[in-house]
PDB file of C-alpha atoms in Angstrom:
ATOM      1  CA  VAL A   7     -31.065 -26.487   9.965  1.00  0.00           C
ATOM      2  CA  ASN A   8     -28.718 -27.882  12.492  1.00  0.00           C
ATOM      3  CA  THR A   9     -28.935 -25.652  15.763  1.00  0.00           C
ATOM      4  CA  ASP A  10     -25.889 -26.987  17.269  1.00  0.00           C
ATOM      5  CA  VAL A  11     -23.655 -25.385  14.284  1.00  0.00           C
ATOM      6  CA  SER A  12     -22.519 -21.151  15.354  1.00  0.00           C
ATOM      7  CA  GLU A  13     -23.133 -18.709  12.750  1.00  0.00           C
ATOM      8  CA  THR A  14     -19.327 -18.370  12.607  1.00  0.00           C
ATOM      9  CA  ASP A  15     -19.143 -22.160  11.966  1.00  0.00           C
ATOM     10  CA  MET A  16     -22.057 -21.490   8.357  1.00  0.00           C
ATOM     11  CA  ARG A  17     -20.389 -18.974   7.438  1.00  0.00           C
ATOM     12  CA  GLN A  18     -17.058 -20.206   7.033  1.00  0.00           C
ATOM     13  CA  ALA A  19     -18.892 -23.158   5.875  1.00  0.00           C
ATOM     14  CA  LEU A  20     -20.764 -20.487   3.078  1.00  0.00           C
ATOM     15  CA  ARG A  21     -17.140 -19.467   1.883  1.00  0.00           C
ATOM     16  CA  ASP A  22     -15.479 -23.047   1.211  1.00  0.00           C
ATOM     17  CA  ILE A  23     -18.771 -24.317  -0.800  1.00  0.00           C
ATOM     18  CA  LEU A  24     -18.286 -20.510  -2.554  1.00  0.00           C
ATOM     19  CA  VAL A  25     -14.381 -21.096  -3.489  1.00  0.00           C
ATOM     20  CA  GLN A  26     -14.711 -24.344  -3.841  1.00  0.00           C
ATOM     21  CA  ASN A  27     -16.751 -23.845  -6.526  1.00  0.00           C
ATOM     22  CA  ARG A  28     -15.139 -20.915  -8.072  1.00  0.00           C
ATOM     23  CA  ILE A  29     -18.045 -18.803  -7.054  1.00  0.00           C
ATOM     24  CA  ALA A  30     -16.240 -16.537  -4.846  1.00  0.00           C
ATOM     25  CA  ALA A  31     -11.584 -16.706  -4.046  1.00  0.00           C
ATOM     26  CA  ALA A  32     -10.739 -16.232  -0.506  1.00  0.00           C
ATOM     27  CA  LEU A  33      -7.531 -14.494   0.220  1.00  0.00           C
ATOM     28  CA  PRO A  34      -5.561 -13.493   3.400  1.00  0.00           C
ATOM     29  CA  CYS A  35      -6.288  -9.521   4.238  1.00  0.00           C
ATOM     30  CA  THR A  36      -3.108  -8.386   3.213  1.00  0.00           C
ATOM     31  CA  THR A  37      -1.690  -9.938  -0.307  1.00  0.00           C
ATOM     32  CA  SER A  38       0.264  -9.833  -3.262  1.00  0.00           C
ATOM     33  CA  ALA A  39      -1.025  -8.800  -6.285  1.00  0.00           C
ATOM     34  CA  ASP A  40      -0.343 -11.582  -8.249  1.00  0.00           C
ATOM     35  CA  SER A  41      -1.972 -13.649  -5.904  1.00  0.00           C
ATOM     36  CA  PHE A  42      -5.142 -11.142  -5.795  1.00  0.00           C
ATOM     37  CA  VAL A  43      -4.782 -10.953  -9.819  1.00  0.00           C
ATOM     38  CA  GLN A  44      -4.809 -14.845 -10.228  1.00  0.00           C
ATOM     39  CA  ALA A  45      -7.383 -15.374  -7.379  1.00  0.00           C
ATOM     40  CA  VAL A  46     -10.013 -13.430  -9.604  1.00  0.00           C
ATOM     41  CA  ASN A  47      -9.315 -14.549 -12.979  1.00  0.00           C
ATOM     42  CA  ASN A  48      -9.733 -18.209 -11.445  1.00  0.00           C
ATOM     43  CA  ILE A  49     -13.328 -16.752 -10.516  1.00  0.00           C
ATOM     44  CA  SER A  50     -15.777 -19.096 -12.901  1.00  0.00           C
ATOM     45  CA  LEU A  51     -17.807 -16.017 -13.338  1.00  0.00           C
ATOM     46  CA  VAL A  52     -14.821 -13.619 -14.138  1.00  0.00           C
ATOM     47  CA  ARG A  53     -13.670 -16.752 -16.795  1.00  0.00           C
ATOM     48  CA  SER A  54     -16.993 -16.514 -18.586  1.00  0.00           C
ATOM     49  CA  HIS A  55     -16.827 -12.857 -19.219  1.00  0.00           C
ATOM     50  CA  PRO A  56     -13.618 -11.543 -21.024  1.00  0.00           C
ATOM     51  CA  GLU A  57     -14.197  -8.313 -19.791  1.00  0.00           C
ATOM     52  CA  LEU A  58     -13.843  -8.973 -16.290  1.00  0.00           C
ATOM     53  CA  THR A  59     -10.430 -10.453 -16.818  1.00  0.00           C
ATOM     54  CA  LEU A  60      -7.917  -8.483 -14.979  1.00  0.00           C
ATOM     55  CA  ALA A  61      -4.401  -7.923 -16.286  1.00  0.00           C
ATOM     56  CA  PRO A  62      -1.566  -8.865 -14.818  1.00  0.00           C
ATOM     57  CA  ASP A  63       0.144  -5.751 -14.057  1.00  0.00           C
ATOM     58  CA  ILE A  64      -3.432  -4.240 -13.116  1.00  0.00           C
ATOM     59  CA  PHE A  65      -1.846  -3.366  -9.971  1.00  0.00           C
ATOM     60  CA  SER A  66       1.534  -2.575 -10.576  1.00  0.00           C
ATOM     61  CA  ALA A  67       2.704   0.577  -8.520  1.00  0.00           C
ATOM     62  CA  ASN A  68       1.510  -1.446  -5.771  1.00  0.00           C
ATOM     63  CA  PRO A  69       2.566  -5.378  -5.315  1.00  0.00           C
ATOM     64  CA  ASP A  70       1.409  -5.435  -1.992  1.00  0.00           C
ATOM     65  CA  GLY A  71      -1.409  -4.816  -0.651  1.00  0.00           C
ATOM     66  CA  GLU A  72      -4.971  -4.824   1.408  1.00  0.00           C
ATOM     67  CA  SER A  73      -7.273  -7.006  -0.343  1.00  0.00           C
ATOM     68  CA  GLU A  74     -10.083  -4.559   0.191  1.00  0.00           C
ATOM     69  CA  ASP A  75      -7.697  -1.245  -1.358  1.00  0.00           C
ATOM     70  CA  PHE A  76      -7.210  -4.039  -4.439  1.00  0.00           C
ATOM     71  CA  THR A  77     -10.896  -4.406  -4.443  1.00  0.00           C
ATOM     72  CA  ARG A  78     -11.472  -0.964  -4.543  1.00  0.00           C
ATOM     73  CA  LYS A  79      -9.773  -0.345  -7.877  1.00  0.00           C
ATOM     74  CA  ILE A  80     -11.278  -3.957  -9.442  1.00  0.00           C
ATOM     75  CA  ASN A  81     -14.521  -1.891  -9.027  1.00  0.00           C
ATOM     76  CA  LYS A  82     -12.921   1.042 -10.673  1.00  0.00           C
ATOM     77  CA  TYR A  83     -11.498  -1.156 -13.708  1.00  0.00           C
ATOM     78  CA  TRP A  84     -15.036  -2.560 -14.299  1.00  0.00           C
ATOM     79  CA  GLU A  85     -16.749   0.491 -13.718  1.00  0.00           C
ATOM     80  CA  ASN A  86     -18.039  -0.125 -17.455  1.00  0.00           C
ATOM     81  CA  THR A  87     -19.081  -2.826 -16.922  1.00  0.00           C
ATOM     82  CA  GLN A  88     -22.259  -4.921 -15.114  1.00  0.00           C
ATOM     83  CA  PHE A  89     -20.245  -6.092 -13.019  1.00  0.00           C
ATOM     84  CA  SER A  90     -18.754  -5.414  -9.010  1.00  0.00           C
ATOM     85  CA  ILE A  91     -16.628  -6.818  -6.319  1.00  0.00           C
ATOM     86  CA  VAL A  92     -18.200  -7.352  -3.400  1.00  0.00           C
ATOM     87  CA  SER A  93     -16.680  -9.584   0.586  1.00  0.00           C
ATOM     88  CA  LEU A  94     -18.465 -11.408   1.933  1.00  0.00           C
ATOM     89  CA  TYR A  95     -17.899 -11.276   5.722  1.00  0.00           C
ATOM     90  CA  THR A  96     -17.232 -14.749   6.910  1.00  0.00           C
ATOM     91  CA  ASP A  97     -15.910 -13.667  10.265  1.00  0.00           C
ATOM     92  CA  SER A  98     -12.255 -15.319   9.502  1.00  0.00           C
ATOM     93  CA  ASN A  99      -9.232 -13.153   8.592  1.00  0.00           C
ATOM     94  CA  LEU A 100     -10.085 -14.144   5.154  1.00  0.00           C
ATOM     95  CA  PHE A 101     -10.983 -12.248   2.353  1.00  0.00           C
ATOM     96  CA  VAL A 102     -13.869 -13.061   0.497  1.00  0.00           C
ATOM     97  CA  LEU A 103     -14.087 -12.253  -3.078  1.00  0.00           C
ATOM     98  CA  LEU A 104     -17.361 -12.703  -4.859  1.00  0.00           C
ATOM     99  CA  PRO A 105     -17.881 -10.815  -8.161  1.00  0.00           C
ATOM    100  CA  VAL A 106     -21.551  -9.629  -8.688  1.00  0.00           C
ATOM    101  CA  ASN A 107     -23.672  -8.158 -11.103  1.00  0.00           C
ATOM    102  CA  ARG A 108     -24.685  -5.256 -10.297  1.00  0.00           C
ATOM    103  CA  ILE A 109     -28.684  -5.987 -10.582  1.00  0.00           C
ATOM    104  CA  ASP A 110     -28.273  -8.704  -8.569  1.00  0.00           C
ATOM    105  CA  TRP A 111     -26.460  -7.008  -5.474  1.00  0.00           C
ATOM    106  CA  GLU A 112     -29.130  -4.747  -3.808  1.00  0.00           C
ATOM    107  CA  GLU A 113     -31.389  -7.912  -3.717  1.00  0.00           C
ATOM    108  CA  VAL A 114     -28.449 -10.192  -1.974  1.00  0.00           C
ATOM    109  CA  GLN A 115     -28.219  -7.018   0.654  1.00  0.00           C
ATOM    110  CA  ARG A 116     -31.397  -7.059   0.656  1.00  0.00           C
ATOM    111  CA  GLU A 117     -31.938 -11.390   2.011  1.00  0.00           C
ATOM    112  CA  ALA A 118     -28.867 -10.595   3.542  1.00  0.00           C
ATOM    113  CA  VAL A 119     -30.711  -8.148   5.986  1.00  0.00           C
ATOM    114  CA  THR A 120     -33.038 -10.421   6.548  1.00  0.00           C
ATOM    115  CA  VAL A 121     -31.426 -13.443   8.128  1.00  0.00           C
ATOM    116  CA  GLY A 122     -30.033 -10.988  10.489  1.00  0.00           C
ATOM    117  CA  SER A 123     -26.358  -9.999   9.151  1.00  0.00           C
ATOM    118  CA  LYS A 124     -24.964  -7.731   6.772  1.00  0.00           C
ATOM    119  CA  ILE A 125     -23.074 -10.333   5.402  1.00  0.00           C
ATOM    120  CA  ILE A 126     -22.227  -8.106   1.931  1.00  0.00           C
ATOM    121  CA  TYR A 127     -19.659  -5.409   1.763  1.00  0.00           C
ATOM    122  CA  LEU A 128     -19.469  -3.449  -1.673  1.00  0.00           C
ATOM    123  CA  ALA A 129     -16.451  -1.532  -1.683  1.00  0.00           C
ATOM    124  CA  PRO A 130     -16.313   1.862  -2.244  1.00  0.00           C
ATOM    125  CA  VAL A 131     -14.670   2.454  -6.251  1.00  0.00           C
ATOM    126  CA  ASP A 132     -11.334   3.945  -5.714  1.00  0.00           C
ATOM    127  CA  GLU A 133     -10.580   7.280  -6.845  1.00  0.00           C
ATOM    128  CA  SER A 134      -7.351   7.213  -7.356  1.00  0.00           C
ATOM    129  CA  ASN A 135      -5.247   7.155 -11.013  1.00  0.00           C
ATOM    130  CA  GLU A 136      -3.828   4.341 -10.192  1.00  0.00           C
TER     131      GLU A 136
END
């Protein structure tokens, strides 16, 4: 461990590794629905699970919006699967999307707490019909 590296730098390095390996996607907090869908569909886990693939018009009523709102809608869309999408807190203006198996989420959260930081945020499911 390099003690000269700040926690922010470590978080952002983790983000970069996850994005480069298509394990996660990073988007601005405000983005277009098309960019959001494309980013999620490009994540390796989504590509390997056809039931998670998002249709291009999933957010047709909301062409632009907040990544957090889109994430809630995805969790509603995925409610009959074993997956959820979470965001990683990386001390930046990017919203980092990471799909995880719901079984693993609690363990990931526990591990995040043991390193002294709550790095995972599980977006609540959007209850609207949209």
